[in-house]
Amino acid sequence: MLRVVSFLIVVIFFINTIKCAEILAIFHSPPKSMHLGGVALAEILAENKHNVTFVSSVEISPPPRTFTHVFLDDVAEASGGHMNYFNMNTNSYHQAYLLEHIGIGVSNATIRNPKFKQLLSSKKFDLVILEAIYSDSLIFIAEYLNVPLLLYSSVDAFYFSNFIFGNYAPASFIPNLLTGYTSDMTFFQRVDNLLISIACYLMHYTVGIPTHDIIVKDNFRNAPHIAEYNNKASVMLLNSDSSVTQPVPLVPGMIDIGGFHIKKPKKLPRDLEELLNNSKHGVIYFSLGSLLQSSEMSNQTIKTLIEVFSKLKETVLWKWEDEELPEKPPNVIIKKWLPQNDILAHKNVKLFITHGGLHSLLETVYHAVPCVMIPVFFDQKRNAKRAQSCGFAENINFEELTSEKLELAVRKVLNNPKYTESVKKRSSIMRDKPLSPAETLLFWVNYVIRHNGAHHLKVSSLKLAWYQYFLLDVSVFLAACLIFSILLIRYLFQSMMGKRTTKKIKTK
Ligand SMILES: *[C@@H]1O[C@H](CO)[C@@H](O)[C@H](O)[C@H]1NC(C)=O
Ligand SMILES: *[C@@H]1O[C@H](CO)[C@@H](O)[C@H](O)[C@H]1NC(C)=O
Ligand SMILES: *[C@@H]1O[C@H](CO)[C@@H](O)[C@H](O)[C@H]1NC(C)=O
Ligand SMILES: *[C@@H]1O[C@H](CO)[C@@H](O)[C@H](O)[C@H]1NC(C)=O
């Protein structure tokens, strides 16, 4: 008994001595899904004794209890204001261009924001965590404060995460996120993948990086060139998990924490719980995430959806951001906001119709609900293809949506048990881990603080120039040696032959 008590005292003492750190988390990107990932991260750190100051461009109401929120009200505007993504050009080159420019706009607006500038001198921070999508200039903040930096990526290893971490990602089997390909590419897809990868690289290094350098120098006099601190971080947490994203090589500092945002399901509001409990034929949950407003779809698309839903016996729970849905069939229930994680956890939910964003995908696999995916842009097409190849989803590109295709897909997934079996398998893979994703996140944040940036994890490819990395210098050298040897042999051979012939001529 005494032993148990003293053991407990030691354990409690140990837990209490985990160092509390002052953390600055910068999640400036306006898309709500990125912001929500940041909120989940800040909550986990705050619940584990860290003081977190969370900077974002989306309001939180009511204000968070566990951490300090600094709301930058002019950053969302800098991304070009509100966009209807259903009309967005889905060409991957155009997407790369748009994302690069949005990144420049929002990073610039963040650095210039007076509230943000004031924050930097208001406290002494121990760590900066930065959402690392097209935000190179903000890396300088950690350099300026002279504290370690940890990066977070809302997606899996992306092309510029690979650049700044020296991660090995050949275009032969690692598709660029924007192409929508999976690892199994045909010859021409590999051609396309290589070309877009080169285009992204050139755009980032001829437009992106130099502009970010200007942004930093505009705001901090005497700032060094961006190349001097661009590789400052040694650890990047990725919102991916091999149960849903494809397995890829990762350098030791790149850590999968996909699924960390998923909380233990809470009790549903009474009306929703009754609805879910009492739907005799089960419930279909339909949501296109936080970025895509389903009320912004064209009238034609809405008609298509209603036509299909009205033929089903299941109840359809639809996240619809308007007050009314004209011609709504009786089995369709609309709500402006729905607690997605708690709904997916309910046993009576038979199918999730989703856009295939990473957060939704991770949640549906965690709760083992099969899907019909209607991907729109960015990583969604790739996610949907992968979900289909894992056997737990059917997949229709948004621009190809017709009522026949949708009805066929919905009926397939509802009637064939194969989809549920596959998603259960994936779910058990996702849950089979030594540490939960949230614990992994916490471990690595503490690790980076304990080891002052954890620079021992950096791979040495970062010290090489690109032509050294691809061994072009060595190849040229070897080719030169080969050519020289061939020429030498030919010369020797010829001169030998020459001597012989001259001998012959002499003997004649
Ligand atoms: C965290 O915040 C509390 C309350 O503001 C403060 O007393 C404490 O010193 C802070 N911890 C660190 C490590 O700064
Ligand atoms: C940053 O924003 C300011 C104000 O909008 C603008 O004048 C400046 O040109 C921007 N800088 C870059 C590099 O885009
Ligand atoms: C719904 O069903 C669950 C389990 O069957 C039950 O515990 C809960 O009380 C029910 N809720 C309502 C509102 O009927
Ligand atoms: C779509 O339908 C609504 C209501 O039925 C109507 O007010 C609106 O003008 C329609 N929009 C288009 C683009 O046809």
mmCIF file of C-alpha atoms and ligand atoms in Angstrom, residues 78 104-105 107-109 112 210-216 218-219, ligand 2:
data_model
loop_
_atom_site.group_PDB
_atom_site.id
_atom_site.type_symbol
_atom_site.label_atom_id
_atom_site.label_comp_id
_atom_site.label_asym_id
_atom_site.label_seq_id
_atom_site.Cartn_x
_atom_site.Cartn_y
_atom_site.Cartn_z
ATOM 1 C CA ALA A 78 -5.598 39.671 -48.171
ATOM 2 C CA ILE A 104 2.243 35.753 -50.131
ATOM 3 C CA GLY A 105 -0.816 37.944 -49.469
ATOM 4 C CA SER A 107 1.854 36.184 -44.851
ATOM 5 C CA ASN A 108 2.417 39.842 -45.742
ATOM 6 C CA ALA A 109 -0.808 40.906 -44.007
ATOM 7 C CA ARG A 112 2.393 43.885 -41.094
ATOM 8 C CA PRO A 210 12.135 36.156 -53.268
ATOM 9 C CA THR A 211 8.799 37.853 -52.474
ATOM 10 C CA HIS A 212 8.761 36.422 -48.958
ATOM 11 C CA ASP A 213 12.304 37.763 -48.563
ATOM 12 C CA ILE A 214 11.077 41.251 -49.561
ATOM 13 C CA ILE A 215 8.202 40.983 -47.068
ATOM 14 C CA VAL A 216 10.603 40.203 -44.222
ATOM 15 C CA ASP A 218 10.157 45.478 -45.476
ATOM 16 C CA ASN A 219 9.198 44.790 -41.874
HETATM 17 C C1 LIG B 2 2.484 43.997 -48.527
HETATM 18 O O1 LIG B 2 1.304 44.742 -48.283
HETATM 19 C C2 LIG B 2 1.443 46.143 -48.465
HETATM 20 C C3 LIG B 2 0.142 46.810 -48.051
HETATM 21 O O2 LIG B 2 -0.945 46.186 -48.598
HETATM 22 C C4 LIG B 2 1.799 46.428 -49.911
HETATM 23 O O3 LIG B 2 1.984 47.809 -50.099
HETATM 24 C C5 LIG B 2 3.088 45.672 -50.245
HETATM 25 O O4 LIG B 2 3.394 45.848 -51.613
HETATM 26 C C6 LIG B 2 2.945 44.203 -49.943
HETATM 27 N N1 LIG B 2 4.229 43.561 -50.150
HETATM 28 C C7 LIG B 2 4.429 42.568 -51.034
HETATM 29 C C8 LIG B 2 5.795 42.046 -51.134
HETATM 30 O O5 LIG B 2 3.514 42.090 -51.686
#
